Tab-separated table of C-alpha atoms and ligand atoms in Angstrom:
chain	number	residue	atom	x	y	z
A	1	UNK	CA	110.142	71.136	40.187
A	2	UNK	CA	113.048	70.144	38.337
A	3	UNK	CA	113.751	68.798	34.688
A	4	UNK	CA	116.908	67.130	33.625
A	5	UNK	CA	118.006	66.103	29.574
A	6	UNK	CA	119.434	63.314	29.699
A	7	UNK	CA	119.195	63.260	25.744
A	8	UNK	CA	117.201	64.752	22.960
A	9	UNK	CA	118.619	68.758	23.234
A	10	UNK	CA	119.420	69.700	19.899
A	11	UNK	CA	119.709	66.347	18.736
A	12	UNK	CA	116.664	63.873	17.038
A	13	UNK	CA	117.467	60.546	18.793
A	14	UNK	CA	117.536	59.157	22.962
A	15	UNK	CA	114.697	61.518	23.806
A	16	UNK	CA	115.232	61.322	28.220
A	17	UNK	CA	114.167	63.819	30.207
A	18	UNK	CA	113.446	63.491	33.667
A	19	UNK	CA	111.012	65.280	35.694
A	20	UNK	CA	111.288	65.557	39.993
A	21	UNK	CA	110.508	67.501	42.945
A	22	UNK	CA	112.033	66.164	45.712
A	23	UNK	CA	112.220	62.038	45.590
A	24	UNK	CA	109.232	61.710	43.131
A	25	UNK	CA	110.296	61.582	39.929
A	26	UNK	CA	108.945	60.576	36.768
A	27	UNK	CA	110.621	60.074	33.269
A	28	UNK	CA	109.563	60.870	29.553
A	29	UNK	CA	110.501	58.802	27.092
A	30	UNK	CA	113.890	56.095	27.708
A	31	UNK	CA	114.781	56.413	23.616
A	32	UNK	CA	118.814	55.876	22.563
A	33	UNK	CA	119.436	56.588	18.856
A	34	UNK	CA	120.660	54.966	15.874
A	35	UNK	CA	123.548	55.992	13.521
A	36	UNK	CA	127.188	54.564	12.745
A	37	UNK	CA	127.317	53.795	16.534
A	38	UNK	CA	124.515	53.489	18.974
A	39	UNK	CA	124.435	56.846	21.671
A	40	UNK	CA	122.816	56.126	24.358
A	41	UNK	CA	121.174	58.949	27.433
A	42	UNK	CA	124.133	60.526	29.502
A	43	UNK	CA	122.572	59.193	32.156
A	44	UNK	CA	124.889	57.514	34.848
A	45	UNK	CA	123.861	53.666	35.793
A	46	UNK	CA	123.484	54.570	39.369
A	47	UNK	CA	120.929	57.571	38.863
A	48	UNK	CA	118.643	54.410	36.961
A	49	UNK	CA	118.078	53.035	40.430
A	50	UNK	CA	116.285	55.987	40.846
A	51	UNK	CA	113.887	56.608	39.130
A	52	UNK	CA	110.395	54.989	40.005
A	53	UNK	CA	108.354	55.577	36.900
A	54	UNK	CA	109.123	55.476	32.943
A	55	UNK	CA	106.502	56.967	30.838
A	56	UNK	CA	107.120	55.969	27.097
A	57	UNK	CA	105.394	58.251	24.549
A	58	UNK	CA	105.304	56.152	21.649
A	59	UNK	CA	107.070	52.902	20.029
A	60	UNK	CA	110.247	54.503	17.533
A	61	UNK	CA	113.563	52.867	19.269
A	62	UNK	CA	114.790	56.337	19.920
A	63	UNK	CA	111.896	56.853	22.772
A	64	UNK	CA	111.904	53.795	23.618
A	65	UNK	CA	115.329	52.294	23.045
A	66	UNK	CA	116.750	52.266	26.793
A	67	UNK	CA	114.073	50.382	28.570
A	68	UNK	CA	116.087	47.111	28.034
A	69	UNK	CA	119.519	49.046	29.545
A	70	UNK	CA	117.548	49.901	32.442
A	71	UNK	CA	116.413	46.654	32.998
A	72	UNK	CA	119.434	44.924	32.671
A	73	UNK	CA	120.963	47.150	35.237
A	74	UNK	CA	118.545	45.748	37.680
A	75	UNK	CA	116.402	49.189	38.166
A	76	UNK	CA	112.323	48.262	38.171
A	77	UNK	CA	110.498	51.809	37.847
A	78	UNK	CA	106.791	51.453	37.189
A	79	UNK	CA	106.290	51.896	32.812
A	80	UNK	CA	103.897	53.315	31.161
A	81	UNK	CA	102.310	53.298	27.814
A	82	UNK	CA	98.991	52.451	25.350
A	83	UNK	CA	98.425	49.248	24.515
A	84	UNK	CA	99.758	49.813	20.622
A	85	UNK	CA	102.892	51.735	22.254
A	86	UNK	CA	103.754	48.114	24.169
A	87	UNK	CA	102.794	45.454	21.392
A	88	UNK	CA	105.109	47.400	18.746
A	89	UNK	CA	107.763	48.125	21.097
A	90	UNK	CA	108.134	43.822	21.370
A	91	UNK	CA	109.085	44.058	17.255
A	92	UNK	CA	111.681	47.010	17.817
A	93	UNK	CA	113.497	46.202	20.928
A	94	UNK	CA	113.410	42.227	20.234
A	95	UNK	CA	115.067	43.346	16.540
A	96	UNK	CA	117.765	45.808	18.274
A	97	UNK	CA	118.738	43.088	20.874
A	98	UNK	CA	119.642	40.425	18.346
A	99	UNK	CA	121.459	43.230	16.210
A	100	UNK	CA	122.870	44.891	19.126
A	101	UNK	CA	123.691	41.180	20.266
A	102	UNK	CA	125.391	40.884	17.017
A	103	UNK	CA	127.696	43.455	17.789
A	104	UNK	CA	128.850	43.155	20.764
A	105	UNK	CA	129.444	39.795	21.618
A	106	UNK	CA	130.604	38.112	24.493
A	107	UNK	CA	129.574	41.329	25.932
A	108	UNK	CA	126.083	42.642	25.253
A	109	UNK	CA	124.484	45.115	26.893
A	110	UNK	CA	121.260	43.110	27.700
A	111	UNK	CA	119.770	40.317	26.873
A	112	UNK	CA	116.108	39.212	25.462
A	113	UNK	CA	114.718	38.405	29.105
A	114	UNK	CA	115.474	42.209	29.655
A	115	UNK	CA	113.290	43.221	26.838
A	116	UNK	CA	110.554	40.349	27.703
A	117	UNK	CA	110.656	41.313	31.716
A	118	UNK	CA	110.036	45.220	30.290
A	119	UNK	CA	107.117	43.723	28.257
A	120	UNK	CA	105.741	41.791	30.565
A	121	UNK	CA	105.632	44.946	33.269
A	122	UNK	CA	105.119	47.615	30.744
A	123	UNK	CA	100.956	48.785	32.239
A	124	UNK	CA	98.652	49.493	29.638
A	125	UNK	CA	97.463	53.040	29.628
A	126	UNK	CA	94.364	54.241	26.917
A	127	UNK	CA	94.274	58.128	25.585
A	128	UNK	CA	92.288	59.807	28.497
A	129	UNK	CA	92.909	57.440	31.397
A	130	UNK	CA	94.864	59.662	34.490
A	131	UNK	CA	96.513	57.422	36.450
A	132	UNK	CA	99.614	57.728	39.294
A	133	UNK	CA	103.424	58.210	38.353
A	134	UNK	CA	103.937	60.404	41.514
A	135	UNK	CA	102.340	63.159	39.427
A	136	UNK	CA	98.905	63.240	37.818
A	137	UNK	CA	99.685	61.614	34.349
A	138	UNK	CA	96.943	61.732	31.129
A	139	UNK	CA	98.236	60.683	27.807
A	140	UNK	CA	96.406	62.215	24.557
A	141	UNK	CA	96.318	61.317	21.420
A	142	UNK	CA	99.274	62.554	19.171
A	143	UNK	CA	98.590	61.244	15.329
A	144	UNK	CA	102.652	59.912	14.939
A	145	UNK	CA	102.175	55.854	15.367
A	146	UNK	CA	99.481	53.869	16.513
A	147	UNK	CA	99.528	54.816	20.414
A	148	UNK	CA	101.652	57.423	20.226
A	149	UNK	CA	101.206	59.858	22.921
A	150	UNK	CA	101.633	63.049	24.717
A	151	UNK	CA	102.001	63.639	28.065
A	152	UNK	CA	100.153	65.526	30.164
A	153	UNK	CA	101.450	65.580	33.545
A	154	UNK	CA	99.360	67.577	37.147
A	155	UNK	CA	101.662	69.010	39.594
A	156	UNK	CA	99.244	71.244	41.884
A	157	UNK	CA	98.379	73.914	39.861
A	158	UNK	CA	101.236	73.110	37.445
A	159	UNK	CA	101.062	71.627	34.013
A	160	UNK	CA	103.486	70.362	32.025
A	161	UNK	CA	102.814	68.580	28.533
A	162	UNK	CA	105.418	66.977	26.503
A	163	UNK	CA	104.244	66.794	23.407
A	164	UNK	CA	106.664	63.342	22.127
A	165	UNK	CA	106.453	63.070	18.188
A	166	UNK	CA	103.098	64.976	17.014
A	167	UNK	CA	101.374	64.768	13.730
A	168	UNK	CA	99.157	67.694	13.400
A	169	UNK	CA	97.661	66.145	10.244
A	170	UNK	CA	95.450	62.897	9.510
A	171	UNK	CA	96.522	60.549	7.235
A	172	UNK	CA	96.052	57.431	6.126
A	173	UNK	CA	95.825	55.119	9.587
A	174	UNK	CA	95.419	58.040	12.442
A	175	UNK	CA	93.424	61.173	13.668
A	176	UNK	CA	95.508	64.624	13.786
A	177	UNK	CA	97.353	64.884	17.316
A	178	UNK	CA	94.768	66.291	20.047
A	179	UNK	CA	94.238	70.285	20.421
A	180	UNK	CA	93.881	72.695	22.427
A	181	UNK	CA	95.009	71.531	25.662
A	182	UNK	CA	95.333	73.215	28.667
A	183	UNK	CA	99.036	73.431	30.070
A	184	UNK	CA	101.798	76.283	32.236
A	185	UNK	CA	105.059	74.098	30.356
A	186	UNK	CA	105.246	72.615	26.816
A	187	UNK	CA	108.582	70.428	26.324
A	188	UNK	CA	107.649	70.017	22.526
A	189	UNK	CA	109.410	68.333	19.256
A	190	UNK	CA	110.880	70.562	16.537
A	191	UNK	CA	112.103	67.904	14.035
A	192	UNK	CA	111.269	70.499	11.647
A	193	UNK	CA	112.541	73.474	13.707
A	194	UNK	CA	114.029	75.652	10.627
A	195	UNK	CA	112.012	78.165	7.887
A	196	UNK	CA	112.924	75.755	5.160
A	197	UNK	CA	111.157	72.895	6.176
A	198	UNK	CA	107.373	72.760	5.094
A	199	UNK	CA	106.139	70.209	3.663
A	200	UNK	CA	103.828	69.523	0.929
A	201	UNK	CA	100.551	68.141	1.431
A	202	UNK	CA	100.355	64.304	1.282
A	203	UNK	CA	97.992	64.704	-1.912
A	204	UNK	CA	101.042	66.586	-3.524
A	205	UNK	CA	103.459	64.289	-2.178
A	206	UNK	CA	101.456	60.960	-3.573
A	207	UNK	CA	101.257	62.167	-6.353
A	208	UNK	CA	105.399	62.738	-6.892
A	209	UNK	CA	105.312	59.353	-6.052
A	210	UNK	CA	102.991	58.415	-8.897
A	211	UNK	CA	104.951	59.615	-11.518
A	212	UNK	CA	108.069	58.134	-10.140
A	213	UNK	CA	106.369	54.806	-9.807
A	214	UNK	CA	104.442	54.887	-13.367
A	215	UNK	CA	107.940	56.044	-15.380
A	216	UNK	CA	110.073	53.420	-13.746
A	217	UNK	CA	107.720	50.992	-14.295
A	218	UNK	CA	107.864	51.780	-17.666
A	219	UNK	CA	111.036	50.817	-18.066
A	220	UNK	CA	110.724	47.410	-16.891
A	221	UNK	CA	112.535	49.234	-13.470
A	222	UNK	CA	112.220	48.331	-10.294
A	223	UNK	CA	110.899	50.777	-7.064
A	224	UNK	CA	112.589	50.207	-3.474
A	225	UNK	CA	110.782	52.117	-0.332
A	226	UNK	CA	112.880	52.645	2.546
A	227	UNK	CA	111.140	52.933	5.485
A	228	UNK	CA	111.046	52.896	8.953
A	229	UNK	CA	109.231	49.444	10.425
A	230	UNK	CA	106.457	51.176	12.251
A	231	UNK	CA	104.697	54.400	10.915
A	232	UNK	CA	105.553	55.237	7.696
A	233	UNK	CA	105.960	51.663	5.971
A	234	UNK	CA	101.553	51.237	6.859
A	235	UNK	CA	100.884	54.662	5.796
A	236	UNK	CA	103.360	54.385	2.617
A	237	UNK	CA	101.988	50.249	2.052
A	238	UNK	CA	98.137	52.101	2.232
A	239	UNK	CA	98.289	54.307	-0.258
A	240	UNK	CA	100.292	52.385	-2.857
A	241	UNK	CA	97.413	49.675	-2.170
A	242	UNK	CA	94.561	52.568	-3.091
A	243	UNK	CA	96.674	54.092	-5.672
A	244	UNK	CA	96.619	50.651	-7.139
A	245	UNK	CA	92.578	49.903	-6.667
A	246	UNK	CA	91.708	53.260	-8.094
A	247	UNK	CA	93.841	52.346	-11.498
A	248	UNK	CA	96.437	55.781	-11.111
A	249	UNK	CA	99.218	52.995	-10.198
A	250	UNK	CA	99.580	50.072	-12.565
A	251	UNK	CA	98.908	46.643	-10.910
A	252	UNK	CA	102.243	44.825	-9.497
A	253	UNK	CA	103.103	42.698	-5.968
A	254	UNK	CA	104.268	45.477	-3.084
A	255	UNK	CA	106.976	43.380	-1.477
A	256	UNK	CA	106.994	44.465	2.339
A	257	UNK	CA	110.213	42.919	3.710
A	258	UNK	CA	112.366	43.400	7.423
A	259	UNK	CA	110.306	44.263	9.950
A	260	UNK	CA	107.438	45.632	8.278
A	261	UNK	CA	105.075	42.531	8.275
A	262	UNK	CA	105.433	42.233	11.924
A	263	UNK	CA	104.541	45.724	12.529
A	264	UNK	CA	101.186	45.952	9.886
A	265	UNK	CA	99.408	42.805	12.337
A	266	UNK	CA	99.872	44.900	15.086
A	267	UNK	CA	98.754	47.650	13.336
A	268	UNK	CA	95.984	45.158	12.219
A	269	UNK	CA	95.315	44.110	15.773
A	270	UNK	CA	94.640	47.400	17.288
A	271	UNK	CA	92.696	49.007	14.569
A	272	UNK	CA	90.718	50.358	16.543
A	273	UNK	CA	93.292	53.365	17.257
A	274	UNK	CA	92.943	53.793	13.851
A	275	UNK	CA	91.111	56.706	12.198
A	276	UNK	CA	87.062	56.271	11.371
A	277	UNK	CA	87.678	55.654	7.761
A	278	UNK	CA	90.200	52.268	8.482
A	279	UNK	CA	87.287	51.759	11.110
A	280	UNK	CA	84.446	51.224	8.486
A	281	UNK	CA	86.107	49.536	6.017
A	282	UNK	CA	87.399	47.012	8.926
A	283	UNK	CA	84.079	46.916	9.866
A	284	UNK	CA	80.909	47.095	7.575
A	285	UNK	CA	82.469	45.748	4.752
A	286	UNK	CA	85.489	42.965	5.636
A	287	UNK	CA	87.731	44.879	3.410
A	288	UNK	CA	90.562	44.961	5.557
A	289	UNK	CA	93.375	47.090	3.939
A	290	UNK	CA	95.700	46.028	6.312
A	291	UNK	CA	95.536	42.350	4.206
A	292	UNK	CA	95.545	43.352	1.043
A	293	UNK	CA	95.927	41.003	-1.978
A	294	UNK	CA	98.633	43.303	-3.257
A	295	UNK	CA	100.902	42.850	-0.677
A	296	UNK	CA	103.655	39.972	-1.081
A	297	UNK	CA	106.765	38.824	1.182
A	298	UNK	CA	109.695	36.962	-0.342
A	299	UNK	CA	108.678	33.135	-0.492
A	300	UNK	CA	112.801	32.671	-0.029
A	301	UNK	CA	115.439	34.455	2.049
A	302	UNK	CA	117.096	34.761	-1.440
A	303	UNK	CA	114.638	36.959	-3.036
A	304	UNK	CA	114.434	35.920	-6.182
A	305	UNK	CA	110.726	36.381	-6.637
A	306	UNK	CA	111.319	39.809	-5.668
A	307	UNK	CA	113.782	40.409	-7.964
A	308	UNK	CA	112.269	38.810	-10.821
A	309	UNK	CA	110.158	41.449	-12.339
A	310	UNK	CA	109.584	45.398	-12.393
A	311	UNK	CA	107.852	45.860	-8.548
A	312	UNK	CA	107.594	48.063	-5.363
A	313	UNK	CA	109.619	47.367	-2.000
A	314	UNK	CA	108.702	48.617	0.791
A	315	UNK	CA	111.670	47.919	3.809
A	316	UNK	CA	114.029	48.684	6.199
A	317	UNK	CA	115.910	49.808	7.633
A	318	UNK	CA	114.592	54.170	6.575
A	319	UNK	CA	117.647	55.848	6.195
A	320	UNK	CA	119.914	52.922	4.912
A	321	UNK	CA	121.423	51.710	8.517
A	322	UNK	CA	120.992	48.106	7.929
A	323	UNK	CA	118.833	46.318	6.568
A	324	UNK	CA	117.080	44.324	3.783
A	325	UNK	CA	117.825	47.951	1.847
A	326	UNK	CA	120.887	46.915	1.502
A	327	UNK	CA	120.015	43.666	0.366
A	328	UNK	CA	118.067	45.266	-2.246
A	329	UNK	CA	120.037	48.578	-3.095
A	330	UNK	CA	123.326	46.152	-3.800
A	331	UNK	CA	121.682	43.655	-6.558
A	332	UNK	CA	120.091	47.184	-7.704
A	333	UNK	CA	121.530	50.325	-7.675
A	334	UNK	CA	123.862	49.701	-11.110
A	335	UNK	CA	120.890	49.852	-13.046
A	336	UNK	CA	120.160	52.767	-14.126
A	337	UNK	CA	116.034	52.028	-14.982
A	338	UNK	CA	115.364	50.855	-10.889
A	339	UNK	CA	114.460	54.224	-8.601
A	340	UNK	CA	114.818	54.694	-4.797
A	341	UNK	CA	112.016	56.957	-3.532
A	342	UNK	CA	112.999	57.712	0.181
A	343	UNK	CA	109.811	59.343	2.336
A	344	UNK	CA	111.528	59.433	5.898
A	345	UNK	CA	113.602	62.044	7.380
A	346	UNK	CA	117.456	61.263	6.980
A	347	UNK	CA	118.679	62.016	9.914
A	348	UNK	CA	122.624	64.340	9.244
A	349	UNK	CA	125.639	61.320	9.122
A	350	UNK	CA	123.517	58.414	8.252
A	351	UNK	CA	123.340	56.692	4.483
A	352	UNK	CA	120.674	58.024	3.669
A	353	UNK	CA	121.054	62.010	3.723
A	354	UNK	CA	124.814	61.355	2.253
A	355	UNK	CA	122.725	59.092	-0.814
A	356	UNK	CA	120.217	63.077	-0.460
A	357	UNK	CA	123.484	65.009	-0.329
A	358	UNK	CA	124.747	63.358	-4.180
A	359	UNK	CA	127.199	60.743	-2.651
A	360	UNK	CA	127.476	57.719	-5.877
A	361	UNK	CA	128.970	55.159	-4.289
A	362	UNK	CA	127.837	53.861	-0.960
A	363	UNK	CA	129.442	50.725	1.034
A	364	UNK	CA	127.384	47.295	1.525
A	365	UNK	CA	128.791	45.406	3.077
A	366	UNK	CA	132.024	46.216	3.446
A	367	UNK	CA	132.188	46.830	-0.927
A	368	UNK	CA	131.535	49.603	-2.505
A	369	UNK	CA	128.138	50.095	-4.726
A	370	UNK	CA	128.327	53.157	-7.070
A	371	UNK	CA	124.921	53.993	-7.680
A	372	UNK	CA	122.996	54.367	-11.086
A	373	UNK	CA	119.772	53.949	-10.498
A	374	UNK	CA	117.268	57.297	-9.794
A	375	UNK	CA	116.961	58.599	-6.756
A	376	UNK	CA	114.087	60.614	-5.608
A	377	UNK	CA	112.880	61.647	-2.429
A	378	UNK	CA	109.197	62.922	-1.414
A	379	UNK	CA	107.949	64.318	1.721
A	380	UNK	CA	106.155	62.432	3.891
A	381	UNK	CA	106.860	62.782	7.542
A	382	UNK	CA	104.178	62.062	10.609
A	383	UNK	CA	105.875	64.731	11.746
A	384	UNK	CA	104.622	68.036	12.334
A	385	UNK	CA	106.269	71.248	9.786
A	386	UNK	CA	107.818	74.594	11.152
A	387	UNK	CA	104.432	75.803	10.316
A	388	UNK	CA	101.848	72.807	12.109
A	389	UNK	CA	104.486	73.467	15.076
A	390	UNK	CA	103.573	77.254	15.784
A	391	UNK	CA	99.744	76.542	15.262
A	392	UNK	CA	100.100	73.626	17.928
A	393	UNK	CA	102.454	75.742	19.732
A	394	UNK	CA	99.774	78.753	20.083
A	395	UNK	CA	96.563	75.886	20.305
A	396	UNK	CA	98.385	75.431	23.901
A	397	UNK	CA	95.854	77.426	26.463
A	398	UNK	CA	97.288	79.835	29.249
A	399	UNK	CA	101.512	78.532	27.604
A	400	UNK	CA	104.343	80.479	29.457
A	401	UNK	CA	106.864	78.649	28.888
A	402	UNK	CA	108.438	76.809	25.675
A	403	UNK	CA	111.664	74.005	25.983
A	404	UNK	CA	112.395	73.570	21.792
A	405	UNK	CA	113.662	69.304	22.161
A	406	UNK	CA	114.339	67.050	19.180
A	407	UNK	CA	115.317	69.116	16.717
A	408	UNK	CA	118.975	69.625	15.487
A	409	UNK	CA	118.391	73.472	14.549
A	410	UNK	CA	115.498	75.325	16.588
A	411	UNK	CA	114.895	78.430	14.334
A	412	UNK	CA	111.579	77.832	15.434
A	413	UNK	CA	112.352	80.012	19.011
A	414	UNK	CA	112.753	83.415	16.666
A	415	UNK	CA	108.766	83.598	15.375
A	416	UNK	CA	107.617	82.634	18.965
A	417	UNK	CA	109.730	84.085	21.816
A	418	UNK	CA	108.185	87.688	21.841
A	419	UNK	CA	105.440	86.205	23.707
A	420	UNK	CA	106.824	82.839	25.448
A	421	UNK	CA	109.853	82.190	27.891
A	422	UNK	CA	111.115	79.912	25.105
A	423	UNK	CA	114.378	77.187	25.552
A	424	UNK	CA	116.514	75.493	24.164
A	425	UNK	CA	118.243	72.876	26.403
A	426	UNK	CA	121.276	71.963	26.437
A	427	UNK	CA	122.263	68.325	27.283
A	428	UNK	CA	122.565	67.573	30.719
A	429	UNK	CA	121.671	70.796	32.027
A	430	UNK	CA	118.547	71.179	34.397
A	431	UNK	CA	115.971	73.822	34.475
A	432	UNK	CA	113.490	74.902	37.134
A	433	UNK	CA	109.651	74.978	36.021
B	1	ZN	ZN1	108.417	59.149	16.473
B	2	ZN	ZN1	111.266	60.691	17.581
């Protein structure tokens, strides 16, 4: 079998690999890399027409965003994903379509029809339900966001496991990823691939968040929490709601803005994929955590109600690359009583990363904005950290070969390469497995 990396090698973003044997092929993820400019998988248009199958590990655009491009080139591979992934990509791809149409006026790269067609054609696969995609394939739960999957590919005696993005901890909403699977080859993310990437416990991180919120509200300030629409936002919102109910943080409005509300609804519709705590709360007590009375949406486009009094604003985009968070920053950044709390990964080159590196002036809608508000970051990742990745890799039975991808630096290699054949792949390189 041959494995080619069209993206996601030594970078976080545009995950896209092709697994093939003779005429049989399966593309593993089909993502883009969003930043100041959008980067696409390094696959030639003509080659797309020979792709027969695509499996999608989860809805984040760095794993799914290239699907409508594939459709716009008239390729019609079979596409496989879980139900929450299908529902969530509907929101994310439509938003991406609007943004790119505005950017590339006149010569848009794909249309809303391509998004609709992807949604219509996607084949829904349950966890543990075997399916044929030239090879025998099965999804296992990955714990990263709702519907996220690890992909097990079987070809005769060969077993290849692609982790997708994984989380090893139980979160507010989800159970951790499945462990102890058997595979000879593992293709694993290493977003947190350096020795410094050891994350504190969620409890520690939330304690820090609670104190920042209390101190800010005491001064009469607003708290901005930039977040990805899907995944971190739901975790953070449910945690904030819990802490408010228990009295750990004072009562105030928690606003959600951007696509977070839509993603929240999809999480609610797919609550069967949540962990038992959430299911019990919904089924047995009619206490629906997704519809808490503490949650609010801005009442108008001017968002005056949000700016009026101290409150918490959870909004997109997570890395300050667009979305309503820029509106709030423009309005609130000048006042040192306010605070911004980062909760997610900030990729190199993004505005979020620059702010964390202490840059005090940023451009918003072509205007320079000085940041006088308090800037904090807590580590609440949906990814396995350095130590957890080692544990995960060691939990795979019969493992011989490890590809470390979806990471900027892979120091992880040094920790495991006495036990396995470890490869840090390069873009456009093909490996025999
Ligand atoms: Zn992800
Ligand atoms: Zn990812």
